[in-house]
């Protein structure tokens, strides 16, 4: 009977002492004169399965010489091996070569650096660490959809190509079909974007929030999950030019509802990954980030802290800690401050709310004090900020003034303003950087190692 | 008790004769001297709920004058109305205004054209048709994830920004941060892309297939679901510059496994939408495309046909039908031919396989006859082609020759070729245009009406 390594591990009794058939790739191989062992991985499960074959087999000589990563089809009997490390193995009666690998296969047994692995991104998911990372990435993505869909949220595909600068959130990539050898100019020597594909200047989106707000005011609860882009020249372990973001937006909701949603979501998705990627999570805990599982379990089981920015600044000043960036009311909190708050003061995830209006975006709701806005950042131990959000300004006149005060043109935001004109409601939302979440849950420390084919400054390989 | 319209419809008994609290938008409103009726929609459910209020209410005068789409909070008792059209209504004890709408709200009771609705894409999800379309879009997206995840497929985010032309599938958008007023040139007067953000020429992806293949050769079964782009100047009802695509890729699998997967997927996702968007599907069946549900049920319950291209050409020639494009072996099948095959000959979905190599992409597996490749298109009644795929060429030498014969450079495909060098396997995959699927399942006929904020030639509004 044809099956998979996953099935065998998950439903062992069904296959034990049965003749089975498997296909997969050789991860390791060793042999003596009369028999050989192959660790086979078929991609369906993190763990390998051991194949034993003997020299009675016609093609024994061929099989024992197969380079690593050759693909084979195996027929044999699954037997339990109570005395060995592995719980069972397959006694092969037949091994057929599906595809030979060349002897210069780069993933030999020795350890490679993550830097080197990035140069073979087409092969690295075959190595343990990356195999685990990208399966967790997939399961986490699904957990996010599952969480929101089970609560009746509508998934919105907000546009990738945009003619607006959204929230002025960062440098943008231009999208164009103009001929670079012959950029058309208008009479007053401006680029004539009316000749471009969309008839105007367009870029890659930095956020789907504004469009998501339009949908929240029709469906009440919505979320986006799509790629976003920053053309920022920051070559750090935490920045990529292309990354995925989740942006829920909820109507008839304030900043407290927003915090509750974020807390529920974080707990749900972490729990889902721990339950559905057990082997991978154990691997990360053992080899990438010791203490990872304990830290994540702490998140799932604790009530997140809640504190205002003003209180946080007070606590940081009173802490006696020497920070690289001195703390003063009005500053943007740095990662060192954020980590101190969540790791030292709270020892768990904590929401910081009500930030000075000067350091936050124009669409955040002005508080009664006229000095702070209803912003909300979630800080987690080990990382710092993982979620940023706010209650949105629903008052048309306040929002209009805010746009003008920020030096922007109300006409550019005509439809966004209309959302407040035609039956606006209190509403709120937040953004979760998907790669940040993958890093947090796997313990991986470089964003390039959690994206299948990362795009960063001067790098767009594959 | 605070609840939603969805909860009330789904779990009526729990709320009947209870004091409840609802928030939502006014869809219609009428009143007499002593009482008024409001059809309230709160976004959670396709149907409205009727609110009855009386002049005993303090703000009766205010409420009866509220413009459409004003948002309100209602307290009252849910009572059954066995004698009326609707099954129940809410006898309001209190109605509070959350957000006033202006009297020039564009969605008044009269019908608007779909063309007009596109100009108010920020408001159109509040109208019945679009509310139904975009909820079905969300549910369909989830059904796709659910189908693949339940089968253990790994979801891969393939890159959006790419330096390669993938399959030469179409015109591409360039992505750049170069200064359009000062395009840097090399000594030999070429654009100097080494100054660009990624240090080379980059574009928006037309397909994630090649990268998905790399992951299939690690995980066996994978799928992509992300945005893809075509800079084609085709202003039709079926083309958008930005659209989403699903691309599964399966290893140790041939064209038959590929067809089976596509058939299973189509049945699963259609069934899921019919079960989870009943009210919306009834609406489409009644007002957008009569016969829709019967057609979809036929798909779910029939075994898809299978036929070779050569047989299909024979049948078309023998049919006696006058086609606009004459049929001859070697032509690319047109929509009229595809529809004839599925609607007239098979009366159900049908796979056409083994197309002439000249009209298909370089990566498709060459058949024994050396004239055809293992391509596979799924044709469905009412639409024509909805899925295109193939078994992939896994033989290194054959693929290399194919690349050269197609005038491409093997070096540009070094990593794609390496997938065949290091333990390649038979593998196959296909692409499903997500918007085509939404159109097929809703009966909507213009792609602009199934994308929240569509991007087409000369149009990138919102």
Short mmCIF file of C-alpha atoms in Angstrom, two decimals, chain A:
data_model
loop_
_atom_site.label_atom_id
_atom_site.label_comp_id
_atom_site.label_asym_id
_atom_site.label_seq_id
_atom_site.Cartn_x
_atom_site.Cartn_y
_atom_site.Cartn_z
CA UNK A 1 0.00 0.00 0.00
CA UNK A 2 1.28 3.44 -1.03
CA UNK A 3 1.66 5.87 1.84
CA UNK A 4 3.72 8.73 3.26
CA UNK A 5 6.18 9.16 6.11
CA UNK A 6 3.65 11.41 7.86
CA UNK A 7 1.00 8.71 7.75
CA UNK A 8 3.41 6.16 9.16
CA UNK A 9 4.34 8.36 12.12
CA UNK A 10 0.78 9.51 12.77
CA UNK A 11 -0.96 6.18 12.33
CA UNK A 12 1.77 3.60 12.97
CA UNK A 13 -0.47 0.71 13.95
CA UNK A 14 -2.20 0.75 10.61
CA UNK A 15 1.06 0.20 8.74
CA UNK A 16 3.05 -1.99 11.13
CA UNK A 17 4.01 -5.34 9.60
CA UNK A 18 2.38 -4.33 6.34
CA UNK A 19 3.94 -4.24 2.90
CA UNK A 20 4.12 -0.57 2.04
CA UNK A 21 5.40 1.68 -0.70
CA UNK A 22 7.11 5.04 -0.19
CA UNK A 23 8.76 7.69 -2.35
CA UNK A 24 11.26 10.23 -1.14
CA UNK A 25 14.74 11.65 -1.08
CA UNK A 26 17.85 10.14 0.49
CA UNK A 27 18.95 12.29 3.43
CA UNK A 28 21.79 10.02 4.64
CA UNK A 29 23.13 6.72 3.42
CA UNK A 30 25.66 4.21 4.73
CA UNK A 31 26.37 0.60 3.94
CA UNK A 32 28.56 -2.39 4.76
CA UNK A 33 29.26 -5.32 2.50
CA UNK A 34 25.97 -7.04 3.07
CA UNK A 35 23.44 -4.39 3.97
CA UNK A 36 22.77 -0.68 3.91
CA UNK A 37 20.78 2.02 5.72
CA UNK A 38 19.03 4.98 4.16
CA UNK A 39 17.39 7.83 6.02
CA UNK A 40 14.52 8.72 3.72
CA UNK A 41 12.54 11.96 3.81
CA UNK A 42 9.49 12.33 1.62
CA UNK A 43 8.70 15.94 2.42
CA UNK A 44 5.45 15.19 4.21
CA UNK A 45 6.96 15.02 7.69
CA UNK A 46 9.87 16.58 9.54
CA UNK A 47 11.36 13.25 10.59
CA UNK A 48 13.02 10.72 8.31
CA UNK A 49 12.30 7.04 8.18
CA UNK A 50 15.04 4.41 8.15
CA UNK A 51 15.22 1.98 5.24
CA UNK A 52 17.27 -1.21 5.58
CA UNK A 53 18.26 -3.10 2.44
CA UNK A 54 20.38 -6.18 1.90
CA UNK A 55 22.76 -7.44 -0.72
CA UNK A 56 20.21 -9.95 -1.91
CA UNK A 57 18.68 -7.03 -3.79
CA UNK A 58 19.57 -7.00 -7.51
CA UNK A 59 20.62 -3.36 -7.56
CA UNK A 60 22.36 -3.36 -4.14
CA UNK A 61 25.55 -1.91 -5.64
CA UNK A 62 23.65 0.86 -7.41
CA UNK A 63 21.65 1.82 -4.34
CA UNK A 64 24.57 1.99 -1.94
CA UNK A 65 26.38 4.43 -4.27
CA UNK A 66 23.47 6.82 -4.76
CA UNK A 67 24.47 10.42 -3.98
CA UNK A 68 22.52 12.26 -1.29
CA UNK A 69 19.16 13.70 -2.36
CA UNK A 70 18.64 11.06 -5.02
CA UNK A 71 14.94 10.24 -5.18
CA UNK A 72 13.83 6.65 -4.81
CA UNK A 73 10.76 4.44 -4.61
CA UNK A 74 10.85 1.88 -1.83
CA UNK A 75 8.77 -1.25 -1.33
CA UNK A 76 9.07 -3.15 1.91
CA UNK A 77 7.68 -4.10 5.27
CA UNK A 78 7.36 -1.70 8.21
CA UNK A 79 8.74 -3.40 11.32
CA UNK A 80 9.03 -2.11 14.84
CA UNK A 81 12.54 -1.82 16.31
CA UNK A 82 12.02 -1.62 20.08
CA UNK A 83 15.76 -1.93 20.78
CA UNK A 84 16.83 0.92 18.45
CA UNK A 85 16.72 4.73 18.61
CA UNK A 86 14.07 5.01 15.94
CA UNK A 87 10.70 3.35 16.70
CA UNK A 88 10.45 1.46 13.40
CA UNK A 89 12.15 0.92 10.07
CA UNK A 90 11.37 -0.43 6.65
CA UNK A 91 12.91 -3.70 5.51
CA UNK A 92 13.12 -3.02 1.81
CA UNK A 93 12.33 -5.72 -0.73
CA UNK A 94 12.74 -3.38 -3.68
CA UNK A 95 14.29 0.05 -4.23
CA UNK A 96 13.86 1.82 -7.54
CA UNK A 97 15.71 4.99 -8.52
CA UNK A 98 13.37 7.80 -9.53
CA UNK A 99 15.98 10.54 -10.04
CA UNK A 100 19.74 10.47 -9.62
CA UNK A 101 21.45 13.25 -7.77
CA UNK A 102 24.86 14.50 -8.85
CA UNK A 103 27.80 13.85 -6.53
CA UNK A 104 28.37 17.59 -6.09
CA UNK A 105 25.06 17.98 -4.24
CA UNK A 106 25.75 20.96 -1.97
CA UNK A 107 23.91 19.74 1.13
CA UNK A 108 26.37 17.13 2.34
CA UNK A 109 26.30 16.03 5.94
CA UNK A 110 28.46 18.84 7.27
CA UNK A 111 26.83 21.92 8.73
CA UNK A 112 26.54 24.99 6.53
CA UNK A 113 26.14 28.59 7.60
CA UNK A 114 22.77 30.25 7.14
CA UNK A 115 24.57 32.77 4.90
CA UNK A 116 25.67 30.00 2.56
CA UNK A 117 22.21 28.46 2.60
CA UNK A 118 20.76 31.71 1.28
CA UNK A 119 22.80 31.23 -1.88
CA UNK A 120 21.02 27.92 -2.48
CA UNK A 121 17.51 29.00 -1.58
CA UNK A 122 16.14 26.54 -4.14
CA UNK A 123 17.60 23.63 -2.14
CA UNK A 124 17.58 24.85 1.45
CA UNK A 125 14.02 23.67 2.28
CA UNK A 126 15.56 20.17 2.06
CA UNK A 127 17.72 20.93 5.11
CA UNK A 128 16.29 20.41 8.61
CA UNK A 129 16.26 24.00 9.83
CA UNK A 130 14.67 25.48 6.72
CA UNK A 131 12.36 22.55 6.24
CA UNK A 132 11.03 23.27 9.72
CA UNK A 133 10.88 27.05 9.17
CA UNK A 134 8.88 26.92 5.98
CA UNK A 135 6.46 24.29 7.22
CA UNK A 136 5.83 26.39 10.32
CA UNK A 137 5.40 29.43 8.08
CA UNK A 138 2.70 27.57 6.16
CA UNK A 139 0.93 26.33 9.26
CA UNK A 140 1.07 29.78 10.84
CA UNK A 141 -0.45 31.35 7.73
CA UNK A 142 -3.28 28.87 7.89
CA UNK A 143 -3.79 29.44 11.61
CA UNK A 144 -4.26 33.14 10.92
CA UNK A 145 -6.89 32.51 8.26
CA UNK A 146 -8.59 29.95 10.49
CA UNK A 147 -8.74 32.32 13.46
CA UNK A 148 -10.35 35.13 11.51
CA UNK A 149 -12.65 32.99 9.37
CA UNK A 150 -14.00 31.13 12.40
CA UNK A 151 -14.95 34.52 13.83
CA UNK A 152 -16.73 35.52 10.63
CA UNK A 153 -14.13 38.03 9.42
CA UNK A 154 -14.12 38.75 5.70
CA UNK A 155 -10.73 38.35 3.99
CA UNK A 156 -10.06 41.34 1.71
CA UNK A 157 -7.41 41.44 -1.01
CA UNK A 158 -6.38 45.08 -0.88
CA UNK A 159 -4.49 46.34 -3.93
CA UNK A 160 -0.75 45.72 -4.35
CA UNK A 161 -0.26 48.43 -6.96
CA UNK A 162 -1.40 51.76 -5.61
CA UNK A 163 -1.54 55.37 -6.71
CA UNK A 164 -1.65 56.66 -3.15
CA UNK A 165 0.96 56.90 -0.48
CA UNK A 166 -1.40 55.33 2.10
CA UNK A 167 -0.04 56.42 5.44
CA UNK A 168 3.32 57.76 4.34
CA UNK A 169 4.65 54.67 6.05
CA UNK A 170 7.88 54.48 4.12
CA UNK A 171 9.82 54.65 0.90
CA UNK A 172 7.99 53.09 -2.01
CA UNK A 173 8.91 51.14 -5.13
CA UNK A 174 7.67 52.65 -8.34
CA UNK A 175 5.72 50.41 -10.73
CA UNK A 176 5.91 51.46 -14.37
CA UNK A 177 5.90 50.36 -18.00
CA UNK A 178 7.52 53.57 -19.25
CA UNK A 179 10.55 53.19 -21.51
CA UNK A 180 13.61 54.00 -19.39
CA UNK A 181 15.46 55.16 -22.51
CA UNK A 182 12.79 57.63 -23.32
CA UNK A 183 10.90 58.88 -20.27
CA UNK A 184 8.06 61.06 -21.57
CA UNK A 185 7.94 64.61 -20.19
CA UNK A 186 5.14 67.15 -20.05
CA UNK A 187 5.53 70.70 -21.32
CA UNK A 188 6.72 71.85 -17.90
CA UNK A 189 9.33 69.08 -17.80
CA UNK A 190 7.59 66.76 -15.34
CA UNK A 191 7.45 63.02 -15.98
CA UNK A 192 4.31 62.45 -18.01
CA UNK A 193 2.72 59.64 -16.08
CA UNK A 194 -0.42 59.87 -18.18
CA UNK A 195 1.56 57.78 -20.69
CA UNK A 196 2.21 55.12 -18.07
CA UNK A 197 0.18 51.91 -17.85
CA UNK A 198 -2.27 53.20 -15.26
CA UNK A 199 -2.24 56.76 -16.54
CA UNK A 200 -0.74 57.99 -13.30
CA UNK A 201 2.21 57.45 -11.00
CA UNK A 202 1.93 54.11 -9.20
CA UNK A 203 3.89 52.27 -6.53
CA UNK A 204 3.83 49.07 -4.50
CA UNK A 205 1.63 49.26 -1.42
CA UNK A 206 3.05 49.78 2.06
CA UNK A 207 -0.24 48.91 3.80
CA UNK A 208 -3.76 47.82 2.97
CA UNK A 209 -5.22 49.54 6.00
CA UNK A 210 -7.11 52.40 4.38
CA UNK A 211 -8.84 50.07 1.94
CA UNK A 212 -9.50 47.58 4.73
CA UNK A 213 -11.28 50.35 6.64
CA UNK A 214 -13.66 50.78 3.69
CA UNK A 215 -14.52 47.10 3.90
CA UNK A 216 -14.83 47.11 7.71
CA UNK A 217 -17.50 49.77 7.31
CA UNK A 218 -19.47 47.30 5.20
CA UNK A 219 -18.73 43.95 6.88
CA UNK A 220 -17.91 45.04 10.45
CA UNK A 221 -14.96 42.62 10.78
CA UNK A 222 -12.40 42.16 8.02
CA UNK A 223 -8.73 41.31 7.60
CA UNK A 224 -6.08 41.52 4.94
CA UNK A 225 -3.20 39.11 4.44
CA UNK A 226 -0.93 40.03 1.59
CA UNK A 227 2.50 41.29 0.55
CA UNK A 228 3.66 44.79 1.38
CA UNK A 229 6.82 46.61 0.40
CA UNK A 230 9.40 49.09 1.71
CA UNK A 231 12.14 50.51 -0.47
CA UNK A 232 14.23 51.33 2.56
CA UNK A 233 17.97 51.06 2.39
CA UNK A 234 18.19 49.25 5.73
CA UNK A 235 20.35 46.20 5.60
CA UNK A 236 19.40 44.69 8.97
CA UNK A 237 18.39 41.24 10.15
CA UNK A 238 14.82 42.46 10.66
CA UNK A 239 14.07 44.32 7.41
CA UNK A 240 13.08 42.96 4.02
CA UNK A 241 11.91 44.92 0.99
CA UNK A 242 9.04 42.49 0.47
CA UNK A 243 7.13 40.98 3.36
CA UNK A 244 3.62 39.82 4.20
CA UNK A 245 1.32 41.58 6.59
CA UNK A 246 -1.96 40.82 8.33
CA UNK A 247 -4.22 43.80 8.98
CA UNK A 248 -7.54 43.18 10.73
CA UNK A 249 -9.97 46.07 10.93
CA UNK A 250 -13.07 46.00 13.15
CA UNK A 251 -16.06 48.36 13.18
CA UNK A 252 -18.18 49.32 16.17
CA UNK A 253 -15.00 48.71 18.14
CA UNK A 254 -12.57 50.75 20.21
CA UNK A 255 -8.99 50.33 21.32
CA UNK A 256 -10.01 47.87 24.06
CA UNK A 257 -11.76 45.60 21.57
CA UNK A 258 -8.66 45.90 19.41
CA UNK A 259 -6.37 44.76 22.24
CA UNK A 260 -8.67 41.87 23.04
CA UNK A 261 -8.64 40.75 19.42
CA UNK A 262 -4.85 40.96 19.18
CA UNK A 263 -4.42 38.98 22.40
CA UNK A 264 -6.90 36.31 21.32
CA UNK A 265 -5.23 36.05 17.92
CA UNK A 266 -1.69 35.72 19.28
CA UNK A 267 -2.72 32.99 21.69
CA UNK A 268 -4.70 31.14 19.05
CA UNK A 269 -2.02 31.11 16.38
CA UNK A 270 0.81 30.17 18.76
CA UNK A 271 -1.25 27.34 20.18
CA UNK A 272 -2.19 26.13 16.73
CA UNK A 273 1.42 25.98 15.58
CA UNK A 274 2.56 24.22 18.77
CA UNK A 275 -0.12 21.59 18.27
CA UNK A 276 0.31 21.15 14.53
CA UNK A 277 4.09 21.42 14.17
CA UNK A 278 5.24 19.58 17.30
CA UNK A 279 8.37 18.03 15.76
CA UNK A 280 9.45 21.30 14.19
CA UNK A 281 8.91 23.25 17.42
CA UNK A 282 10.93 20.72 19.39
CA UNK A 283 13.71 21.09 16.85
CA UNK A 284 13.72 24.89 17.23
CA UNK A 285 13.66 24.57 20.98
CA UNK A 286 16.65 22.21 20.93
CA UNK A 287 18.81 23.67 18.20
CA UNK A 288 17.84 27.25 17.46
CA UNK A 289 16.49 28.93 20.57
CA UNK A 290 16.57 27.10 23.90
CA UNK A 291 13.66 28.16 26.07
CA UNK A 292 11.49 28.94 23.05
CA UNK A 293 8.64 26.63 23.96
CA UNK A 294 8.56 27.80 27.57
CA UNK A 295 8.42 31.41 26.39
CA UNK A 296 5.59 30.69 23.98
CA UNK A 297 3.65 28.71 26.57
CA UNK A 298 3.97 31.67 28.90
CA UNK A 299 2.38 33.84 26.21
CA UNK A 300 -0.51 31.44 25.69
CA UNK A 301 -1.20 31.17 29.42
CA UNK A 302 -0.79 34.73 30.63
CA UNK A 303 -3.09 37.73 30.52
CA UNK A 304 -1.28 40.35 28.51
CA UNK A 305 -0.32 43.49 30.42
CA UNK A 306 -1.81 46.87 29.56
CA UNK A 307 -0.13 50.20 30.26
CA UNK A 308 -0.18 53.70 28.84
CA UNK A 309 2.82 55.23 27.13
CA UNK A 310 2.99 57.86 29.87
CA UNK A 311 3.10 55.17 32.57
CA UNK A 312 5.70 53.22 30.58
CA UNK A 313 7.95 56.26 30.33
CA UNK A 314 7.64 56.80 34.11
CA UNK A 315 8.57 53.17 34.83
CA UNK A 316 11.54 53.27 32.46
CA UNK A 317 12.84 56.47 34.05
CA UNK A 318 12.43 55.04 37.55
CA UNK A 319 14.08 51.73 36.57
CA UNK A 320 17.63 52.99 37.06
CA UNK A 321 18.57 51.13 33.86
CA UNK A 322 21.09 52.84 31.57
CA UNK A 323 19.60 52.93 28.10
CA UNK A 324 21.49 53.79 24.94
CA UNK A 325 18.64 56.18 24.03
CA UNK A 326 17.63 58.24 27.07
CA UNK A 327 13.95 58.10 27.94
CA UNK A 328 11.86 61.24 27.88
CA UNK A 329 8.11 61.76 27.36
CA UNK A 330 7.69 62.33 23.64
CA UNK A 331 10.34 59.97 22.31
CA UNK A 332 9.52 56.99 20.17
CA UNK A 333 10.24 53.88 22.24
CA UNK A 334 13.30 51.96 21.00
CA UNK A 335 13.63 48.19 20.95
CA UNK A 336 15.76 48.31 24.14
CA UNK A 337 12.92 50.11 25.94
CA UNK A 338 10.26 47.82 24.54
CA UNK A 339 12.17 44.72 25.53
CA UNK A 340 12.86 46.10 29.02
CA UNK A 341 9.15 46.74 29.54
CA UNK A 342 8.04 43.27 28.42
CA UNK A 343 11.01 41.24 29.70
CA UNK A 344 11.95 42.97 32.96
CA UNK A 345 8.88 44.84 34.13
CA UNK A 346 6.02 42.62 32.96
CA UNK A 347 7.78 39.35 32.08
CA UNK A 348 5.04 38.75 29.51
CA UNK A 349 3.46 40.44 26.47
CA UNK A 350 2.21 43.93 27.17
CA UNK A 351 0.15 46.50 25.29
CA UNK A 352 1.37 50.08 25.44
CA UNK A 353 -1.34 52.56 24.45
CA UNK A 354 -1.99 56.29 24.12
CA UNK A 355 1.20 57.53 22.46
CA UNK A 356 2.07 61.20 21.83
CA UNK A 357 0.26 62.30 18.68
CA UNK A 358 3.47 63.68 17.16
CA UNK A 359 5.08 60.26 16.75
CA UNK A 360 2.07 58.42 15.35
CA UNK A 361 0.16 58.36 12.06
CA UNK A 362 -2.51 60.90 11.06
CA UNK A 363 -5.42 58.43 11.11
CA UNK A 364 -5.11 57.50 14.79
CA UNK A 365 -7.91 58.71 17.02
CA UNK A 366 -7.18 61.82 19.07
CA UNK A 367 -7.70 61.29 22.80
CA UNK A 368 -9.55 63.69 25.10
CA UNK A 369 -6.24 65.11 26.37
CA UNK A 370 -5.50 66.41 22.85
CA UNK A 371 -1.90 65.30 23.34
CA UNK A 372 -2.08 61.56 22.81
CA UNK A 373 -3.73 59.28 20.27
CA UNK A 374 -5.38 55.89 20.78
CA UNK A 375 -2.39 53.98 19.42
CA UNK A 376 -1.64 50.46 20.60
CA UNK A 377 1.62 48.54 20.32
CA UNK A 378 2.05 44.98 21.52
CA UNK A 379 5.50 44.31 22.97
CA UNK A 380 6.72 40.76 23.49
CA UNK A 381 9.73 39.36 25.38
CA UNK A 382 12.67 38.62 23.11
CA UNK A 383 11.53 40.84 20.27
CA UNK A 384 9.92 44.10 21.33
CA UNK A 385 7.11 45.44 19.15
CA UNK A 386 5.31 42.75 17.18
CA UNK A 387 1.97 44.46 16.54
CA UNK A 388 1.14 48.11 15.91
CA UNK A 389 -2.36 49.46 15.68
CA UNK A 390 -4.85 52.01 16.84
CA UNK A 391 -8.40 53.12 17.10
CA UNK A 392 -9.04 55.16 13.94
CA UNK A 393 -10.20 58.76 13.86
CA UNK A 394 -13.88 58.47 12.96
CA UNK A 395 -14.74 62.19 13.31
CA UNK A 396 -14.77 63.79 9.87
CA UNK A 397 -13.77 67.28 11.00
CA UNK A 398 -10.97 66.06 13.28
CA UNK A 399 -9.58 63.80 10.56
CA UNK A 400 -9.72 66.51 7.92
CA UNK A 401 -7.82 68.90 10.18
CA UNK A 402 -5.26 66.20 10.96
CA UNK A 403 -4.65 65.61 7.24
CA UNK A 404 -4.11 69.31 6.63
CA UNK A 405 -1.89 69.66 9.72
CA UNK A 406 0.26 66.83 8.36
CA UNK A 407 0.80 68.73 5.12
CA UNK A 408 -1.30 66.33 3.08
CA UNK A 409 -4.12 67.13 0.65
CA UNK A 410 -7.67 66.26 1.73
CA UNK A 411 -8.58 65.70 -1.95
CA UNK A 412 -6.09 62.83 -2.10
CA UNK A 413 -8.09 61.19 0.68
CA UNK A 414 -11.57 61.97 -0.65
CA UNK A 415 -12.85 58.40 -0.39
CA UNK A 416 -11.20 57.79 2.97
CA UNK A 417 -12.92 60.90 4.30
CA UNK A 418 -16.23 59.78 2.80
CA UNK A 419 -16.10 56.71 5.01
CA UNK A 420 -16.65 59.17 7.88
CA UNK A 421 -19.29 61.11 6.02
CA UNK A 422 -21.63 58.24 5.20
CA UNK A 423 -22.32 56.44 8.43
CA UNK A 424 -18.93 56.18 10.03
CA UNK A 425 -18.54 54.27 13.25
CA UNK A 426 -15.93 53.81 15.89
CA UNK A 427 -13.42 51.39 14.44
CA UNK A 428 -9.95 50.06 15.07
CA UNK A 429 -7.32 47.74 13.67
CA UNK A 430 -3.72 46.67 13.74
CA UNK A 431 -0.92 45.26 11.64
CA UNK A 432 1.07 42.10 12.32
CA UNK A 433 4.20 41.63 10.27
CA UNK A 434 3.97 38.01 9.21
CA UNK A 435 7.73 37.42 9.07
CA UNK A 436 8.15 38.99 12.51
CA UNK A 437 5.62 36.48 13.76
CA UNK A 438 7.42 33.58 12.08
CA UNK A 439 10.71 34.72 13.63
CA UNK A 440 9.08 35.05 17.03
CA UNK A 441 7.56 31.58 16.90
CA UNK A 442 10.59 29.77 15.47
CA UNK A 443 13.34 31.69 17.27
CA UNK A 444 15.07 32.40 13.95
CA UNK A 445 16.91 35.68 14.12
CA UNK A 446 17.31 36.80 10.50
CA UNK A 447 14.31 37.69 8.35
CA UNK A 448 16.17 36.35 5.29
CA UNK A 449 15.90 32.88 6.80
CA UNK A 450 12.13 32.85 7.20
CA UNK A 451 11.24 34.04 3.66
CA UNK A 452 11.42 31.43 0.88
CA UNK A 453 13.19 33.77 -1.55
CA UNK A 454 13.95 37.01 0.33
CA UNK A 455 14.19 40.42 -1.34
CA UNK A 456 16.54 42.86 0.35
CA UNK A 457 18.82 45.74 -0.64
CA UNK A 458 20.83 44.65 -3.70
CA UNK A 459 19.42 41.14 -3.58
CA UNK A 460 16.59 39.63 -5.62
CA UNK A 461 17.96 36.20 -6.49
CA UNK A 462 15.83 33.31 -7.76
#
